[in-house]
Short mmCIF file of C-alpha atoms and ligand atoms in Angstrom, two decimals:
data_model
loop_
_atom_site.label_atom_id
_atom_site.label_comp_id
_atom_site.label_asym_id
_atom_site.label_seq_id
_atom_site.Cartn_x
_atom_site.Cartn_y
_atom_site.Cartn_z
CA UNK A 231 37.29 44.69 -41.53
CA UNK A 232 35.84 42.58 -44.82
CA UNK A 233 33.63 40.16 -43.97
CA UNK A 234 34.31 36.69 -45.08
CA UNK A 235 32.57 35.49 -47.97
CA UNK A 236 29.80 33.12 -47.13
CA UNK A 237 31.61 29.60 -47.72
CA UNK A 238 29.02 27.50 -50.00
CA UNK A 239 29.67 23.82 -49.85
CA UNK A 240 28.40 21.85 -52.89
CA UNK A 241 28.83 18.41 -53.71
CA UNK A 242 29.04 18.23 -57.09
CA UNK A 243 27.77 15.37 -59.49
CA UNK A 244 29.89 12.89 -60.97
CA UNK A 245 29.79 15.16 -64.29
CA UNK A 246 31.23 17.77 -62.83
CA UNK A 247 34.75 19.03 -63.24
CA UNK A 248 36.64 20.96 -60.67
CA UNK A 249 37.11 24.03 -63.00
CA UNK A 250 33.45 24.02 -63.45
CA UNK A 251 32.79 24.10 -59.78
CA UNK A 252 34.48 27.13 -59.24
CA UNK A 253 32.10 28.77 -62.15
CA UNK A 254 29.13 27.66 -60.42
CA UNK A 255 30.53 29.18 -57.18
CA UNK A 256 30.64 32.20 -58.50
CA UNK A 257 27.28 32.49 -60.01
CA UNK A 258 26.06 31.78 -56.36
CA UNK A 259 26.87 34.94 -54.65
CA UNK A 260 25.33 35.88 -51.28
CA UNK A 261 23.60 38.74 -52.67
CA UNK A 262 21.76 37.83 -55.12
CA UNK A 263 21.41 39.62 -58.48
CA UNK A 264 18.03 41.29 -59.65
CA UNK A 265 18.14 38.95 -62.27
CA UNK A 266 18.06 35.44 -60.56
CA UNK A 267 18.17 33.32 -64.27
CA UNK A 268 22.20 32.72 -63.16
CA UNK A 269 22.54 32.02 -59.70
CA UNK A 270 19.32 29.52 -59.98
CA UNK A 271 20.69 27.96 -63.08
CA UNK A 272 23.98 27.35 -61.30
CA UNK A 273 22.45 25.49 -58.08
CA UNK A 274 20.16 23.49 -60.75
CA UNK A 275 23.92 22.76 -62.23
CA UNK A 276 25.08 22.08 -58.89
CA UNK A 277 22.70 19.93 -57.69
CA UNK A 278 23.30 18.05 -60.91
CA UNK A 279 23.69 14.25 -60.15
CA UNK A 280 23.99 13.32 -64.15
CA UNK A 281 21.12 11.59 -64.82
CA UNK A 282 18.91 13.07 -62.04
CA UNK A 283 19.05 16.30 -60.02
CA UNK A 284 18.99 16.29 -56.11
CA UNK A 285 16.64 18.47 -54.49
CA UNK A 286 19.53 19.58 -52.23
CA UNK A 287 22.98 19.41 -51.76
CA UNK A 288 22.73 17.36 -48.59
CA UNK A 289 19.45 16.80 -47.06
CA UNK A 290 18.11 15.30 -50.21
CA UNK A 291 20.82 13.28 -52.11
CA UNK A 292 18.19 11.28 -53.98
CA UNK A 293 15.78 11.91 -56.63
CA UNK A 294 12.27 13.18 -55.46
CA UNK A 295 9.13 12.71 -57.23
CA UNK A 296 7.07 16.22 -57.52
CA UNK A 297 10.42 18.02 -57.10
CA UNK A 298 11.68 16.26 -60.20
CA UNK A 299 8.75 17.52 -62.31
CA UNK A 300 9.15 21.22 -61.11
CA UNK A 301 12.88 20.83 -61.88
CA UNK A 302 12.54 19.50 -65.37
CA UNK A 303 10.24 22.79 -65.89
CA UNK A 304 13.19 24.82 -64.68
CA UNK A 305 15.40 23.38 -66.78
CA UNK A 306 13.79 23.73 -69.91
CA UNK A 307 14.26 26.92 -70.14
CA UNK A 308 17.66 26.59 -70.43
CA UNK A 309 18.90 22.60 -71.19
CA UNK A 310 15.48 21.19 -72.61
CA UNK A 311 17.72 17.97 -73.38
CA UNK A 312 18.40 17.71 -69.30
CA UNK A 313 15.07 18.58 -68.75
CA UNK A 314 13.60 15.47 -70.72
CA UNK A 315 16.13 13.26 -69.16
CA UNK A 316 14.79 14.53 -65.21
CA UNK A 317 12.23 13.33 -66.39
CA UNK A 318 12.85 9.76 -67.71
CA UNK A 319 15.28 9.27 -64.53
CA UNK A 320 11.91 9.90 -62.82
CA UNK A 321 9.88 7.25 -64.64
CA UNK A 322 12.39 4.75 -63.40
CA UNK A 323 11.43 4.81 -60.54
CA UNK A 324 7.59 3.62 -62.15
CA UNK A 325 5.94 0.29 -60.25
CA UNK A 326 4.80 -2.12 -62.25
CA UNK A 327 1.07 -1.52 -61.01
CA UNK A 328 1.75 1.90 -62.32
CA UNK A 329 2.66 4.05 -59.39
CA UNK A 330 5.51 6.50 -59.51
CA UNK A 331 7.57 6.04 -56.42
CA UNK A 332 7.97 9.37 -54.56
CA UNK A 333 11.94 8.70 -53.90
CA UNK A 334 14.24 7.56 -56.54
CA UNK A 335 17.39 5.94 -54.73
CA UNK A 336 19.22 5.49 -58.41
CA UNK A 337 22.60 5.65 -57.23
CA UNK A 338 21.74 3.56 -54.34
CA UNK A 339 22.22 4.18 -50.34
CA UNK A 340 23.74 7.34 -48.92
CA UNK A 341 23.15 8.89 -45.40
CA UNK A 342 19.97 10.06 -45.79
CA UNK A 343 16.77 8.01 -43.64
CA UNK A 344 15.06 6.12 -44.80
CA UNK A 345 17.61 4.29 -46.49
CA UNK A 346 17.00 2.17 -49.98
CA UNK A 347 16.93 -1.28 -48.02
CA UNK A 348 14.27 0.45 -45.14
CA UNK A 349 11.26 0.10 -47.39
CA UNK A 350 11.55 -3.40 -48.23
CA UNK A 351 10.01 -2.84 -51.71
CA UNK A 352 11.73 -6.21 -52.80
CA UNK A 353 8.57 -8.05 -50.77
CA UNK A 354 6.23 -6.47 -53.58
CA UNK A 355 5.73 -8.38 -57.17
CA UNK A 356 5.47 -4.75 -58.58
CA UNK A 357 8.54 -3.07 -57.41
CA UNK A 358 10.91 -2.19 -60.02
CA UNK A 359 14.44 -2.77 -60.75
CA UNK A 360 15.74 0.38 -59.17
CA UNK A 361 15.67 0.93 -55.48
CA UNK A 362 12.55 3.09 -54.26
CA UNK A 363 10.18 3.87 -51.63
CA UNK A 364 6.77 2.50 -51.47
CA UNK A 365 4.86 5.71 -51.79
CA UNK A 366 3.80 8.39 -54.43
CA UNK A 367 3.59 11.82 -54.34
CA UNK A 368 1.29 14.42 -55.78
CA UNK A 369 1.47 14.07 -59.78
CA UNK A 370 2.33 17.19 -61.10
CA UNK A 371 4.18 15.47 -63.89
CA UNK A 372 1.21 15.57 -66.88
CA UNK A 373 1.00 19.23 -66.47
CA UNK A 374 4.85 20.05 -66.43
CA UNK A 375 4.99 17.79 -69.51
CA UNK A 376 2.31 19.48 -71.09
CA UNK A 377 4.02 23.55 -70.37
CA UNK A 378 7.21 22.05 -71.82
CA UNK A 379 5.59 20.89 -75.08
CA UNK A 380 3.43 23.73 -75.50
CA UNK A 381 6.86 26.05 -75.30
CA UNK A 382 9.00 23.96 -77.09
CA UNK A 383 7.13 21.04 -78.83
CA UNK A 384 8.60 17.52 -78.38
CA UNK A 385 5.85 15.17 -79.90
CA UNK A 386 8.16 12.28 -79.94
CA UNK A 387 8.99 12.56 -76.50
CA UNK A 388 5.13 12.89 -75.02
CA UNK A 389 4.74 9.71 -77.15
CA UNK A 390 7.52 8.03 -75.61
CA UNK A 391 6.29 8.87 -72.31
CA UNK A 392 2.96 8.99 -72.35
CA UNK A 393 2.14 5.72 -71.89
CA UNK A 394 3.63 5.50 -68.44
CA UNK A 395 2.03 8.86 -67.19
CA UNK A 396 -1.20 7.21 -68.40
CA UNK A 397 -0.56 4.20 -66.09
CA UNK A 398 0.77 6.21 -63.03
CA UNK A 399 -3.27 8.46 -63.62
CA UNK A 400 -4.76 5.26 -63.98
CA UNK A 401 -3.28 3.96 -61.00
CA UNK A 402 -4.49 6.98 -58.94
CA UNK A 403 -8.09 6.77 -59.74
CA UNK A 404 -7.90 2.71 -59.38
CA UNK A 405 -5.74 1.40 -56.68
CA UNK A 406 -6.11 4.42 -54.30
CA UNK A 407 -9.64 4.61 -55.13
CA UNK A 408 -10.48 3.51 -51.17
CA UNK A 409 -14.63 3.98 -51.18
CA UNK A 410 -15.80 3.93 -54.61
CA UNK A 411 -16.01 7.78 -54.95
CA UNK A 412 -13.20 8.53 -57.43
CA UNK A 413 -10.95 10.65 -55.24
CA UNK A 414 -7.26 9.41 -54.86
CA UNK A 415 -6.45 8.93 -51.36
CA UNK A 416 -3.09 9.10 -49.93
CA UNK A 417 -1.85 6.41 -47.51
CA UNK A 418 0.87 8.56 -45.88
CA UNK A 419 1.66 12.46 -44.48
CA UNK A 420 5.05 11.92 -47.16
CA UNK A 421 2.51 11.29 -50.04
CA UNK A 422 1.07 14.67 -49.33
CA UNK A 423 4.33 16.54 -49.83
CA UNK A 424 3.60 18.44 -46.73
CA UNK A 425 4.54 16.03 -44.14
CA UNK A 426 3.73 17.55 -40.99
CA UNK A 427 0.90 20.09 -42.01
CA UNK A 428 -1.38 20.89 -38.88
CA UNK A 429 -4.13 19.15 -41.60
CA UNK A 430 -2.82 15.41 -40.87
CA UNK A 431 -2.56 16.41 -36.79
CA UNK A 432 -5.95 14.74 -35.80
CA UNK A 433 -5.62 11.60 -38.78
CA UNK A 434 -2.01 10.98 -36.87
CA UNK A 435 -3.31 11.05 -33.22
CA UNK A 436 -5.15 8.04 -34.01
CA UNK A 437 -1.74 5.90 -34.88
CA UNK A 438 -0.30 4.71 -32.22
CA UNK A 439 2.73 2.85 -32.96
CA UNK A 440 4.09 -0.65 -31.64
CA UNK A 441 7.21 -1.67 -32.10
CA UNK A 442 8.23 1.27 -34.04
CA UNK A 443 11.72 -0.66 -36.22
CA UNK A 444 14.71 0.96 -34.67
CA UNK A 445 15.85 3.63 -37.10
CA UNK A 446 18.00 6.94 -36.66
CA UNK A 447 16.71 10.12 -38.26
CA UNK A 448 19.40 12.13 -40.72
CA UNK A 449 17.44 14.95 -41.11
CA UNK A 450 18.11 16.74 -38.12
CA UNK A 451 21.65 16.29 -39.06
CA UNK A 452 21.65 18.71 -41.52
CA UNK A 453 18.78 21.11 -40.52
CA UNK A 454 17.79 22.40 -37.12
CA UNK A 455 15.11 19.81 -35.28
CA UNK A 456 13.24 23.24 -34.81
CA UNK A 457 12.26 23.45 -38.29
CA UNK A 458 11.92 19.33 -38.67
CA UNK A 459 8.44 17.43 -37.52
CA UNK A 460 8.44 16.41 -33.97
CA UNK A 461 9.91 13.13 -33.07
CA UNK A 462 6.21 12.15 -32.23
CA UNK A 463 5.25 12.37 -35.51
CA UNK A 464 8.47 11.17 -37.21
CA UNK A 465 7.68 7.85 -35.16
CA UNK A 466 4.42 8.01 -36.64
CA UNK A 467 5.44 7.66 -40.06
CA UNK A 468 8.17 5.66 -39.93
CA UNK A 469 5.24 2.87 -38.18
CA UNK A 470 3.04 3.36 -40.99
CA UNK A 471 6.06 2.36 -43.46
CA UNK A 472 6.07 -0.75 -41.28
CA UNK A 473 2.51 -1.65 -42.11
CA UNK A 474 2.88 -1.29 -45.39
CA UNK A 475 6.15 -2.93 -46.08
CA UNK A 476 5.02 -5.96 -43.89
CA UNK A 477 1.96 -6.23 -46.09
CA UNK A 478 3.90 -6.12 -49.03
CA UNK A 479 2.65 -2.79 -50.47
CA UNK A 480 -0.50 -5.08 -51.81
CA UNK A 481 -2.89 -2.29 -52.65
CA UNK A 482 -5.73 -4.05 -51.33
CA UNK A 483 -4.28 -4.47 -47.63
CA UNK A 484 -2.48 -0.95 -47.59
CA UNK A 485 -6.16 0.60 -48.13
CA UNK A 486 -7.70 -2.03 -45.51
CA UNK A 487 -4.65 -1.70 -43.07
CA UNK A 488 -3.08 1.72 -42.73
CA UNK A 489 -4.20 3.65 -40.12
CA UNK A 490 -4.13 7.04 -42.30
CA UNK A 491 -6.63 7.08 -44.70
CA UNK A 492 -7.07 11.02 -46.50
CA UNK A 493 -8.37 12.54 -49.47
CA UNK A 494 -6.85 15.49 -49.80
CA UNK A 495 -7.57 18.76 -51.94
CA UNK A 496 -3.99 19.75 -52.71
CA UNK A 497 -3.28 15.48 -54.48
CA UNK A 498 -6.77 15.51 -55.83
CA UNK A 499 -6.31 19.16 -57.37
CA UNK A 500 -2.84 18.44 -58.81
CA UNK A 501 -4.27 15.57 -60.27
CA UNK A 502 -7.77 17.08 -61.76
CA UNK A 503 -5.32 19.03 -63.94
CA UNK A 504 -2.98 16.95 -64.53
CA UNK A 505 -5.81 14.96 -65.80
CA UNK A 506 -6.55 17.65 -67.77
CA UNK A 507 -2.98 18.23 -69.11
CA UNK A 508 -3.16 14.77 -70.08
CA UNK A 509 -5.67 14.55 -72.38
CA UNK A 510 -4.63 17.47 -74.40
CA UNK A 511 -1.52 15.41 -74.81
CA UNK A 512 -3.32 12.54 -75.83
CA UNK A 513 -5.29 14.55 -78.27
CA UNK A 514 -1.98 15.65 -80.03
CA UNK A 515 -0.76 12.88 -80.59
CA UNK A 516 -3.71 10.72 -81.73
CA UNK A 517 -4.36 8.16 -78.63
CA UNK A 518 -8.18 7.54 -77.50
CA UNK A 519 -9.43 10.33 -74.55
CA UNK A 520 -12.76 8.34 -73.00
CA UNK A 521 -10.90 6.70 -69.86
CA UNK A 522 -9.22 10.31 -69.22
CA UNK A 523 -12.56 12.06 -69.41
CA UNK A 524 -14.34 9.37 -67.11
CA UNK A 525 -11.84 10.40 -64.52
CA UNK A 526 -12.21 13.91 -65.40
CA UNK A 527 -15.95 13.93 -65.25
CA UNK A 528 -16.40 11.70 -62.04
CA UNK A 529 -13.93 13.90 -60.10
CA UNK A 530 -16.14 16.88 -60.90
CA UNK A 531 -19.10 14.52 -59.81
CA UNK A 532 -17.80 14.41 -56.50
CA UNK A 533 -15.34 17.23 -55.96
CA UNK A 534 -17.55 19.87 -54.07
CA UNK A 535 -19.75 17.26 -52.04
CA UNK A 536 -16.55 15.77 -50.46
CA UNK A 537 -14.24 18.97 -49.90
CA UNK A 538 -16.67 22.04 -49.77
CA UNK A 539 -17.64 23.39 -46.57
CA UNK A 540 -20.32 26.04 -47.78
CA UNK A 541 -21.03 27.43 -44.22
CA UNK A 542 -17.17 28.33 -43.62
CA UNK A 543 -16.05 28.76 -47.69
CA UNK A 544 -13.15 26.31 -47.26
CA UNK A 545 -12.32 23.38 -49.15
CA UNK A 546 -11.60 20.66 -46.47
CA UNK A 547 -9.56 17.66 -46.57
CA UNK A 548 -11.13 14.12 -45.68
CA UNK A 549 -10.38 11.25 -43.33
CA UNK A 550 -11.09 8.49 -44.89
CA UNK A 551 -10.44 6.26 -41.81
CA UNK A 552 -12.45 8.81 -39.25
CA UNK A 553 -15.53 9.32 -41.78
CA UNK A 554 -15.08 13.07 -41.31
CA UNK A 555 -14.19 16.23 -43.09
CA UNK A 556 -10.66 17.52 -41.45
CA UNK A 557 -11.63 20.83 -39.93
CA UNK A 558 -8.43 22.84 -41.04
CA UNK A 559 -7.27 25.76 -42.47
CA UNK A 560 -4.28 25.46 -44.79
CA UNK A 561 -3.16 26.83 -48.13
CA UNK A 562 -4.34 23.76 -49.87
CA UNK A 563 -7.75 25.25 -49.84
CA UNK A 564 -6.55 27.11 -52.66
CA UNK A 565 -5.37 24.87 -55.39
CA UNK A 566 -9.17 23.88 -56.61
CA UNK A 567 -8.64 27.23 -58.27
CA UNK A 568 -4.87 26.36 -60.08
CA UNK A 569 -7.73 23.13 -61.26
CA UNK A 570 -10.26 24.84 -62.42
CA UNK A 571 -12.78 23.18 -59.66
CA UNK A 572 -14.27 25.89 -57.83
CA UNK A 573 -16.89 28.28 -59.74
CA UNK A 574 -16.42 31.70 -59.89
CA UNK A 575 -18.51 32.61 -56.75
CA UNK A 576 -16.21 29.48 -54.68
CA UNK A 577 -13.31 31.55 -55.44
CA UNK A 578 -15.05 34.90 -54.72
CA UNK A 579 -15.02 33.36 -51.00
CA UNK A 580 -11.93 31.98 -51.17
CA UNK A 581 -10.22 35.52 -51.60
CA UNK A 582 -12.22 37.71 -49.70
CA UNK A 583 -12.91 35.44 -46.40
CA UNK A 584 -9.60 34.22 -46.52
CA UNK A 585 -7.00 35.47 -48.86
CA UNK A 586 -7.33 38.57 -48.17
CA UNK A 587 -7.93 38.03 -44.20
CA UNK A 588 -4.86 39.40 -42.92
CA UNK A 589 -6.09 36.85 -38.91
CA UNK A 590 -5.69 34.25 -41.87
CA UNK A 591 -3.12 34.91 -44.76
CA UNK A 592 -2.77 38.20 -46.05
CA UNK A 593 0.72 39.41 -45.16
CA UNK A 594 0.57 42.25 -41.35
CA UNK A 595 3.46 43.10 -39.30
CA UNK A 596 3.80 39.18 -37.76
CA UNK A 597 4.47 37.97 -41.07
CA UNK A 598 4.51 40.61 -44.19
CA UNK A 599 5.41 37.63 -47.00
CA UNK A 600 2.55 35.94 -48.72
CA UNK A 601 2.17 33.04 -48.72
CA UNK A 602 1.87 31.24 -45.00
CA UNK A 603 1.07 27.80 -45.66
CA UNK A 604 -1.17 27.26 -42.69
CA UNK A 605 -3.84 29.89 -41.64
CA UNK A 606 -2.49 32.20 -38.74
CA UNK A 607 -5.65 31.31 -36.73
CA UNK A 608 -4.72 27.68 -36.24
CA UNK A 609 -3.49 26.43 -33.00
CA UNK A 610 -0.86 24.71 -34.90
CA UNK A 611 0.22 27.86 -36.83
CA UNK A 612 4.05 28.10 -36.66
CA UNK A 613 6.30 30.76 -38.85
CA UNK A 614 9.61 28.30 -39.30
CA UNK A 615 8.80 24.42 -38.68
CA UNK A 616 8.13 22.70 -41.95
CA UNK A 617 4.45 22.82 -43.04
CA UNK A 618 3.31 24.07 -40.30
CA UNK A 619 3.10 28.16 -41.42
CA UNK A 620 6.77 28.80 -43.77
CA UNK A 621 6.57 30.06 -47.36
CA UNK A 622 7.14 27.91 -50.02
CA UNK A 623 7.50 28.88 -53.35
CA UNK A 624 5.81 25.62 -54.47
CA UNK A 625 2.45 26.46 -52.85
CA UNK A 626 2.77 30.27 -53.97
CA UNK A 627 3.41 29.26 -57.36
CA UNK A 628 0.23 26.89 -57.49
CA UNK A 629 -1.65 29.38 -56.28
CA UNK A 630 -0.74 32.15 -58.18
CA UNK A 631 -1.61 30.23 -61.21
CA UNK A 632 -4.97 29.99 -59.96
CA UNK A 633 -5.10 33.50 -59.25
CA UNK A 634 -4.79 34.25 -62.61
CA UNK A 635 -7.33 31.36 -63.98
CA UNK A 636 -10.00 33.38 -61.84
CA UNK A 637 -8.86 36.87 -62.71
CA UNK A 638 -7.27 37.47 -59.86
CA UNK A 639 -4.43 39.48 -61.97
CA UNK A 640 -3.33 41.95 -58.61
CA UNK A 641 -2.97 39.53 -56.35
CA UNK A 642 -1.28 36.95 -58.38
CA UNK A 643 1.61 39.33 -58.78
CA UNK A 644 2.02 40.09 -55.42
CA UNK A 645 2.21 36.58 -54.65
CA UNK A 646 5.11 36.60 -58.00
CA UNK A 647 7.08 39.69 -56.31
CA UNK A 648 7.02 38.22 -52.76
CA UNK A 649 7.96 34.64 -54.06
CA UNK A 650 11.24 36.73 -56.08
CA UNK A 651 11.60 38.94 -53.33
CA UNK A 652 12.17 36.50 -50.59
CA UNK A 653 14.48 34.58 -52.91
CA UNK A 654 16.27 37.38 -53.70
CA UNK A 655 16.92 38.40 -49.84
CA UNK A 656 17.44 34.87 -48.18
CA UNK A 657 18.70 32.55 -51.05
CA UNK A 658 17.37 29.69 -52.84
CA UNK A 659 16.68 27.67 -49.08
CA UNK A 660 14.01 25.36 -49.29
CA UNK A 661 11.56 26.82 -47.23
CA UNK A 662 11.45 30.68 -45.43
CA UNK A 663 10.34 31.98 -41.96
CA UNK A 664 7.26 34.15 -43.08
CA UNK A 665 7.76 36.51 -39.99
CA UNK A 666 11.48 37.22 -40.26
CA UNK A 667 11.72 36.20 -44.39
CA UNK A 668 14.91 34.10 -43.53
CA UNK A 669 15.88 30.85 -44.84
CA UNK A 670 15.08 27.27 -43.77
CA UNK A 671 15.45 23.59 -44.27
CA UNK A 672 17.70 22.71 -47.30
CA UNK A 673 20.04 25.38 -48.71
CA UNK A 674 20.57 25.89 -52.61
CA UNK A 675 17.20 23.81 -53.15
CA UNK A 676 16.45 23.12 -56.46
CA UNK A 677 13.02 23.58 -56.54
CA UNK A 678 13.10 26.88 -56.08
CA UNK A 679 15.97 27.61 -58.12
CA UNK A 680 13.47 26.13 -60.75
CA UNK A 681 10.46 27.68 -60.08
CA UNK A 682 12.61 31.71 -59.94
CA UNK A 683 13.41 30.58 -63.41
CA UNK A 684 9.75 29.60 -63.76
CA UNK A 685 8.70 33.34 -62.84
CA UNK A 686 11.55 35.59 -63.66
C1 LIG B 25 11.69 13.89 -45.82
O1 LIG B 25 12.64 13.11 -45.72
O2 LIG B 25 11.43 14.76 -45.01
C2 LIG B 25 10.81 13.80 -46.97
O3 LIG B 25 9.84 14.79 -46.95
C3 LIG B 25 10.17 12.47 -47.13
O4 LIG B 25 9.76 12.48 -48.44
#
């Protein structure tokens, strides 16, 4: 007997006709072409709100920061018009202090938690006109920019934009800026992008939440609480919202008041070259360079001293709040190389101790798919939840950029074929399993229908 077709259910965006829909479909098929340009085009099509594109269909209705900036890449290979436009939906959701919120409610509530009105942001003099959350995420938007332009030149549009990346930088190495030593700190597990990495485990255990707001979690509504953060944590986080919205998202009092206090390698990477990225733009197009290479320079000052831990070749994250290094093992230790920040004999280390360490992360029978986000020998090490072990082609393709920047050539495209190949078995899902290669968290997810694009 045939089996049934897989039934895909898309919501489409308010641009989209029905007759278009059923195009769309059909460029989605369950098995997936060798060539993946259609299908992921398609689901970036699908996921098409008009003026912004959802990271998925369901889980994600809204606009999300770094996502947005790895979808604009994706679709300027193909609609560099849409692409630019991602991108100025994005800087909508700019504060007036200069922060770029990391969720972008523009077409205002829908059942996703934490809803528009949950954050409060109205209590803040620098909120902005459209509805947001009151956190960032890491700033990968300087170095997208900078790819596009470099492919397909757009001077006009880096100068229209410029100004507000500048602000959003500034803002980084200013207001989150919490002991004077130039790193960016993050405030929350969300600002991370990896909410419930085993790295934030010890910071977390020191919260310990009082009168926690009521509130109803939607995201176990759409994916399995299995591959979700534990309610634990998810009370965690919605508590340290509560501190900051009750202090008004003042920058001072979030620094002095929330209980998570990090400095993390993966934010202050991502932002070392976006720094970077940033002043070549500037360059181009004539504006002044000194307050970009005082941030450049003073991050280098500090970079190893903070995150290096010679005696195991790691770069560690910090706790600001505990006063100690964060003894864990996660993929983040490798994006000082997609920043240029480690020398030659750091990443040496790097990929023989670690890489390559198949108790760590080199692919063996319990999971043959690079890249686990979380070393196999910690406790917390788990193939399918979230951050806590899954591939994601986010992480594979920061880190296969580095690769390259250090010569790495081999293993780079390993870490290209697996990122394809997993794609190409499972679907664009949001996540995978790295022992069974199967799909998790948000189905047709845009950022990796972006990033195949990125790498086909
Ligand atoms: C979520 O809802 O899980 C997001 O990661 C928060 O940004």
């Amino acid at each position: 007997m045939k089996k049934p077709a897989k039934k895909i259910v898309v919501e489409l965006g308010p641009d989209l006709q029905p007759g278009i829909e059923h195009t769309l479909r059909l460029a989605i098929s369950t098995k997936l072409p060798e060539s993946l340009a259609v299908p992921a085009q398609a689901i970036l099509r699908l996921n098409d709100m008009g003026s912004f594109t959802k990271p998925g269909p369901r889980q994600y209705p809204h606009q999300w920061n770094w996502d947005a900036a790895v979808i604009a890449l994706g679709l300027s290979h193909f609609d560099l018009p849409r692409a630019l436009q991602e991108i100025r939906a994005l800087l909508q959701g700019q504060w007036k202090n200069g922060m770029v919120a990391h969720i972008i409610y523009h077409g205002g509530a829908s059942d996703y938690f934490p809803t528009p009105d949950f954050w409060q942001i109205e209590g803040s003099p620098d909120a902005p006109t459209v509805a947001t959350s009151g956190l960032t995420q890491p700033p990968l938007l300087a170095s997208v920019l900078r790819t596009i332009h470099r492919r397909h030149p757009i001077p006009e549009f880096v100068r229209e934009v410029f100004p507000a990346v500048l602000r959003w930088h500034r803002w980084f190495h200013t207001a989150r800026d919490a002991d004077g030593s130039r790193l960016a700190c993050l405030i929350h597990p969300w600002e991370s992008g990896t909410d419930d990495s085993p790295r934030w485990l010890n910071a977390i255990s020191h919260i310990h939440p009082v009168n926690v707001p009521a509130y109803q979690r939607r995201d176990t509504v759409h994916v399995p609480g299995s591959q979700r953060p534990l309610k634990e944590d998810y009370d965690r986080f919605i508590h340290l919202v509560d501190v900051f919205r009750t202090n008004h998202y003042d920058a001072a009092a979030v620094l002095e008041k929330s209980p998570f206090l990090v400095q993390d390698v993966l934010t202050n990477s991502i932002l070392h070259q976006a720094d970077q990225d940033l002043r070549d733009l500037a360059l181009e197009i004539g504006e002044p360079v000194e307050e970009i290479d005082g941030w450049i320079a003073g991050v280098r000052a500090v970079f190893d001293s903070r995150f290096w831990d010679e005696a195991r070749g790691l770069y560690l994250d910090y706790d600001v709040r505990q006063g100690a290094p964060i003894p864990v093992n996660t993929a983040m230790t490798f994006l000082p190389l997609y920043a240029g920040l480690a020398s030659q004999q750091q990443a040496a280390r790097l990929v023989q101790e670690h890489l390559l360490n198949p108790a760590e992360y080199a692919p063996d029978d319990r999971t043959p798919f690079w890249l686990t986000t979380t070393s196999k020998a910690e406790p917390a090490w788990e193939p399918n939840r979230y951050w806590r072990g899954p591939f994601w082609i986010i992480l594979n393709w920061l880190v296969e950029i580095g690769l390259r920047r250090y010569g790495y050539e081999d293993l780079a495209n390993a870490i290209r074929r697996d990122s394809l190949a997993l794609i190409r078995k499972a679907g664009f899902w949001e996540y995978f399993d790295v022992s069974s290669g199967s799909g998790c968290g948000s189905d047709e997810f845009s950022w990796s229908a972006a990033l195949a694009i990125e790498l086909s």
